[in-house]
Tab-separated table of C-alpha atoms in Angstrom:
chain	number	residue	atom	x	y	z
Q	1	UNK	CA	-40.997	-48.675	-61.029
Q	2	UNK	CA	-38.266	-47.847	-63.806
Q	3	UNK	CA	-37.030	-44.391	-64.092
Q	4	UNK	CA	-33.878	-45.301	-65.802
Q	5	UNK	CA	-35.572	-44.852	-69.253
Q	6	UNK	CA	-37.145	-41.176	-68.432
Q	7	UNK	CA	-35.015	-38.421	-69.608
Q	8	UNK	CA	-34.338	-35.220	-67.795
Q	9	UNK	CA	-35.045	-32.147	-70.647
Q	10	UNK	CA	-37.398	-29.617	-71.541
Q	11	UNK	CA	-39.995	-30.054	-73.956
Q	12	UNK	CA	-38.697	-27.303	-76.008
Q	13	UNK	CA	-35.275	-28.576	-75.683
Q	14	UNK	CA	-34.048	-31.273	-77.845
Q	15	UNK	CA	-30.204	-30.988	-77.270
Q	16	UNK	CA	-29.067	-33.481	-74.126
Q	17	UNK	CA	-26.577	-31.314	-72.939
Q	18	UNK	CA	-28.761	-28.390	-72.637
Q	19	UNK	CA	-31.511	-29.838	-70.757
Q	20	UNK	CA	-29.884	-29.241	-67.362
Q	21	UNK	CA	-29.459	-25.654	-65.546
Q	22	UNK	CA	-27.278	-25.040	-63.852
Q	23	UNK	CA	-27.664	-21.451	-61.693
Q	24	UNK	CA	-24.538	-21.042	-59.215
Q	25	UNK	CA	-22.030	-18.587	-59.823
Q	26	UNK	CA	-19.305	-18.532	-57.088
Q	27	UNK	CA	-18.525	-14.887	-57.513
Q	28	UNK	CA	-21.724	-13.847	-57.267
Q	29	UNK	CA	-22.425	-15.816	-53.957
Q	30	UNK	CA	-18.968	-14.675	-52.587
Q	31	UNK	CA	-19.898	-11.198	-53.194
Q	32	UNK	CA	-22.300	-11.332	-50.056
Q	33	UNK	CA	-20.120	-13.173	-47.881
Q	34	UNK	CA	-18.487	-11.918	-44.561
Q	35	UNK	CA	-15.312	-10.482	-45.534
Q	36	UNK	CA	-13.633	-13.908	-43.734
Q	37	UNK	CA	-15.169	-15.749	-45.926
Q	38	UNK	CA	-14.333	-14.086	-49.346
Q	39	UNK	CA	-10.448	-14.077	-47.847
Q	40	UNK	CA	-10.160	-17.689	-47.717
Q	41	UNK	CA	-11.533	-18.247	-50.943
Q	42	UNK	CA	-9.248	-15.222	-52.291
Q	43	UNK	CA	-6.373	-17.395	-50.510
Q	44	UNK	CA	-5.242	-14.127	-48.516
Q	45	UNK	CA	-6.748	-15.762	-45.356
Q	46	UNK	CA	-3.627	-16.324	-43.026
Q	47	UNK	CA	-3.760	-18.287	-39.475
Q	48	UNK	CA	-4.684	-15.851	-36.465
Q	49	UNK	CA	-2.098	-14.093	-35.014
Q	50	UNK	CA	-3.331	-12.801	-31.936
Q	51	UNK	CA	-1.708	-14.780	-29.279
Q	52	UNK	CA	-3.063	-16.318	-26.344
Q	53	UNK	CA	-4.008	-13.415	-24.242
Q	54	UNK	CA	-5.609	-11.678	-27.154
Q	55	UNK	CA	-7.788	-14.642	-27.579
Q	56	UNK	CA	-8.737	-14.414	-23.860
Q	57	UNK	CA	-10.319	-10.784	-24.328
Q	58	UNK	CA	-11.571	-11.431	-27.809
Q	59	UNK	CA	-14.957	-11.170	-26.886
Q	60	UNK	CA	-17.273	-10.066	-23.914
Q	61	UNK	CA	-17.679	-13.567	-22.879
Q	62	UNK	CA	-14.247	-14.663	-22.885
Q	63	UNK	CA	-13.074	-11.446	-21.012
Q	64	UNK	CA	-15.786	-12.565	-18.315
Q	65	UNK	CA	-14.755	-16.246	-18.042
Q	66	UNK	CA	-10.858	-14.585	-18.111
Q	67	UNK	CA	-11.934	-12.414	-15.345
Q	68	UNK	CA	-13.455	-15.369	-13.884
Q	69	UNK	CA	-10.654	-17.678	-13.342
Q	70	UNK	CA	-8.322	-14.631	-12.457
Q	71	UNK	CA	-11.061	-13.626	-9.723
Q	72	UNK	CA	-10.910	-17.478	-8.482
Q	73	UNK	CA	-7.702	-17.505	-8.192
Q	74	UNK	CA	-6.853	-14.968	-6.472
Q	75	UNK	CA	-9.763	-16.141	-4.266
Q	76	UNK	CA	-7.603	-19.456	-3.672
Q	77	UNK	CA	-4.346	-17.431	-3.096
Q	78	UNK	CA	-5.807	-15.234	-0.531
Q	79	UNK	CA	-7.228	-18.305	1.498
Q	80	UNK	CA	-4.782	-20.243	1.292
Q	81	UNK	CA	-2.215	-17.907	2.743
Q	82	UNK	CA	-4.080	-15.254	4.267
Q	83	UNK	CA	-6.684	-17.587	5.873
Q	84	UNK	CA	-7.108	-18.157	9.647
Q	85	UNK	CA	-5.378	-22.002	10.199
Q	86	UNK	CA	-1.366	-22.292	9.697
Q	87	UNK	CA	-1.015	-26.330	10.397
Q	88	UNK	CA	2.339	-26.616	8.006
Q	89	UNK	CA	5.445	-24.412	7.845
Q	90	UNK	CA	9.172	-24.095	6.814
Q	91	UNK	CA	11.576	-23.776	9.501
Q	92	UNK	CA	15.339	-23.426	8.087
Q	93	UNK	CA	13.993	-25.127	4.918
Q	94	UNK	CA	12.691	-27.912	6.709
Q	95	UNK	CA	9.205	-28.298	6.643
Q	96	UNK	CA	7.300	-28.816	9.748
Q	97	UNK	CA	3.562	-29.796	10.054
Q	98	UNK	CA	1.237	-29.637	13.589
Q	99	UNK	CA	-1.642	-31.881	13.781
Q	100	UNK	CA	-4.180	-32.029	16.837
Q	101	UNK	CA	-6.682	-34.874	17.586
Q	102	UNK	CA	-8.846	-35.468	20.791
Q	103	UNK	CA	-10.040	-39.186	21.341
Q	104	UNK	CA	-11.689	-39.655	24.747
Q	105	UNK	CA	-10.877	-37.358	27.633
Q	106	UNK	CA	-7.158	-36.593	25.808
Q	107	UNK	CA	-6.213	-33.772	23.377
Q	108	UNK	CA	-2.928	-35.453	21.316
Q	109	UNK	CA	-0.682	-32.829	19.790
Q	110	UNK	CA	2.872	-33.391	17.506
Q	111	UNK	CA	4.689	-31.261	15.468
Q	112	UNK	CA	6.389	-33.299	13.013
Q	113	UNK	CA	10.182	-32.149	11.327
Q	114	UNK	CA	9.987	-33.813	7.843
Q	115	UNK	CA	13.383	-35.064	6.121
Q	116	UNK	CA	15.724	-32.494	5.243
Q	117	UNK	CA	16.524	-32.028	1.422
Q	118	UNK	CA	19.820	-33.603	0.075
Q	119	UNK	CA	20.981	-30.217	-0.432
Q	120	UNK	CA	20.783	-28.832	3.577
Q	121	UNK	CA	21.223	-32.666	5.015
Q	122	UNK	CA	25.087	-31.930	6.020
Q	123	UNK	CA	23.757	-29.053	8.042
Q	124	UNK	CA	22.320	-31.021	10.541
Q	125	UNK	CA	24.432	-34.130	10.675
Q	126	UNK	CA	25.355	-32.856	14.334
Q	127	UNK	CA	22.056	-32.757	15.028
Q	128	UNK	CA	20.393	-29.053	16.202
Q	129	UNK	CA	17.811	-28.441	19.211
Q	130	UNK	CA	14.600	-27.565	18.033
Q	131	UNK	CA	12.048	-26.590	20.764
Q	132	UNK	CA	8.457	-26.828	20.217
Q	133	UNK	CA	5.914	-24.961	22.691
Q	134	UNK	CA	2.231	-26.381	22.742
Q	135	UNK	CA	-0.738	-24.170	23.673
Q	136	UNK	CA	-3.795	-25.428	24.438
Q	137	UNK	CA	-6.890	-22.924	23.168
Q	138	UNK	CA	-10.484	-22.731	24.406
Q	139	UNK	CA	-13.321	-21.553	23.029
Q	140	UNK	CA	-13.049	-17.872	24.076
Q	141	UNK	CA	-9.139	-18.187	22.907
Q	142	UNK	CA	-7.405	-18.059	26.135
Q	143	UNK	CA	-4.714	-20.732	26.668
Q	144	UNK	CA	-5.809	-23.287	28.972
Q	145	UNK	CA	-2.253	-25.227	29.208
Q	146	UNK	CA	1.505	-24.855	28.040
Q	147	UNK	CA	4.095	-27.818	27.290
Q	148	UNK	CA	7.887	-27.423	26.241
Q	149	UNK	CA	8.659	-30.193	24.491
Q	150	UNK	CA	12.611	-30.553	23.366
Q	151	UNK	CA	14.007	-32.597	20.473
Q	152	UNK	CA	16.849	-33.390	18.598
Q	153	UNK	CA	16.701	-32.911	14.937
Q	154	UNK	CA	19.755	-34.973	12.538
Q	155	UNK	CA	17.888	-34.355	9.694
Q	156	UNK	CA	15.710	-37.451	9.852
Q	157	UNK	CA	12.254	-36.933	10.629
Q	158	UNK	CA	11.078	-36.185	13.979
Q	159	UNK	CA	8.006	-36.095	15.821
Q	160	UNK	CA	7.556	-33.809	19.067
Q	161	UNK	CA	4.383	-35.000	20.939
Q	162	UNK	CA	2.227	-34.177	23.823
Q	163	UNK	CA	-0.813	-34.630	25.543
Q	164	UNK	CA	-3.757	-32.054	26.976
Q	165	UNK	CA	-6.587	-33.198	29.610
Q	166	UNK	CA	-9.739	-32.428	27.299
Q	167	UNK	CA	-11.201	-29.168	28.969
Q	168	UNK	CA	-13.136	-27.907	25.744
Q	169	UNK	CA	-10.170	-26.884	23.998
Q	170	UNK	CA	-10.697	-26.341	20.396
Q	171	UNK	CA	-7.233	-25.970	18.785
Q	172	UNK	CA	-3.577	-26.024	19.808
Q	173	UNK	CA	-1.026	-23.795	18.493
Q	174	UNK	CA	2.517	-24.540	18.814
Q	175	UNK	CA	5.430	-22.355	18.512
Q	176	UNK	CA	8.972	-24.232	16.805
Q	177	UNK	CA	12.424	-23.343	17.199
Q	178	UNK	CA	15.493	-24.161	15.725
Q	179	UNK	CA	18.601	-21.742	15.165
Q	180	UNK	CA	16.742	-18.900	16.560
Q	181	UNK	CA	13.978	-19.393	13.489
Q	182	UNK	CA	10.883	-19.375	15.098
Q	183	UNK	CA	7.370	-20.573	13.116
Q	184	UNK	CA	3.855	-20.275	14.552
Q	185	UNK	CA	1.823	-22.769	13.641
Q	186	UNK	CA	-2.464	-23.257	14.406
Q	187	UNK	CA	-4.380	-26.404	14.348
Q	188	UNK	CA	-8.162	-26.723	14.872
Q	189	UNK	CA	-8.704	-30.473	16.940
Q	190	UNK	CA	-10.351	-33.260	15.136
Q	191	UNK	CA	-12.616	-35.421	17.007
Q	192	UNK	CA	-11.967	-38.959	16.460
């Protein structure tokens, strides 16, 4: 079929040009817009302003995921410092980690003095005495067994290790010294 012959007009209408109508008047539609609308066509529309926070409590459910994440992390703060196990430390800016595994009838315990920063190394280039005292817990939280262990620490990293007979003991805690800093430090026992 050909429709490239068949003219668009009215029948009363012999004048090409006045065949088509055309019904859109921009100021008449803009009239009903939002007033957001009718600024950016006006050109007085301008980029938001309101900053990041603002934008955060805009509306109700941005305040409620804002409130969210503030409410989580908090959540994380509060565990993670607050909460019941303590396995890592700083000890005169040297941080010191206790880990606790039982394999067999044994319960293995260390305390381990990572590498001192560049900026404190010259402070133990003598080498200091750091003291680490291992308690071995039960389940109704009495200590079952003490060890002393003594070490030498240059500033290098240094592990202090002992070992517990395996009488249902559920964590260790150990207590570090060095320059009369002490650090407490709790470990639950992994089974391995």
């Amino acid at each position: 079929m050909d429709f490239s012959n068949i003219e668009e007009t009215r029948e009363d209408n012999q004048n090409p040009e006045e065949n088509l109508v055309f019904r859109y008047n921009r100021e008449e539609r803009l009239k009903h817009a939002p007033k957001i609308v009718q600024d950016y066509y006006s050109g007085k529309f301008g980029p938001y302003k309101g900053g990041l926070l603002k934008s955060l409590v805009n509306t109700r459910g941005n305040r409620l995921l804002f409130v969210t994440i503030i409410f989580t992390f908090g959540i994380i703060f509060f565990v993670r410092y607050f909460g019941p196990e303590k396995k890592s430390g700083s000890l005169n800016e040297v941080d010191v980690n206790l880990s606790a595994f039982s394999y067999e009838d044994s319960v293995y315990a260390s305390v381990k003095f990572h590498e001192a920063g560049k900026k404190i190394r010259q402070n133990f280039e003598d080498g200091l005495p750091v003291y680490a005292t291992f308690s071995a817990i039960d389940k109704e939280g009495t200590t079952v067994s003490e060890e002393k262990v003594v070490g030498k620490y240059e500033g290098n990293e240094l592990f202090l290790r002992t070992t517990f007979q395996d009488y249902d003991i559920i964590s260790v805690s150990a207590v570090c010294s060095m320059n009369d800093a002490l650090l407490k430090l709790d470990c639950p026992i992994e089974k391995r």
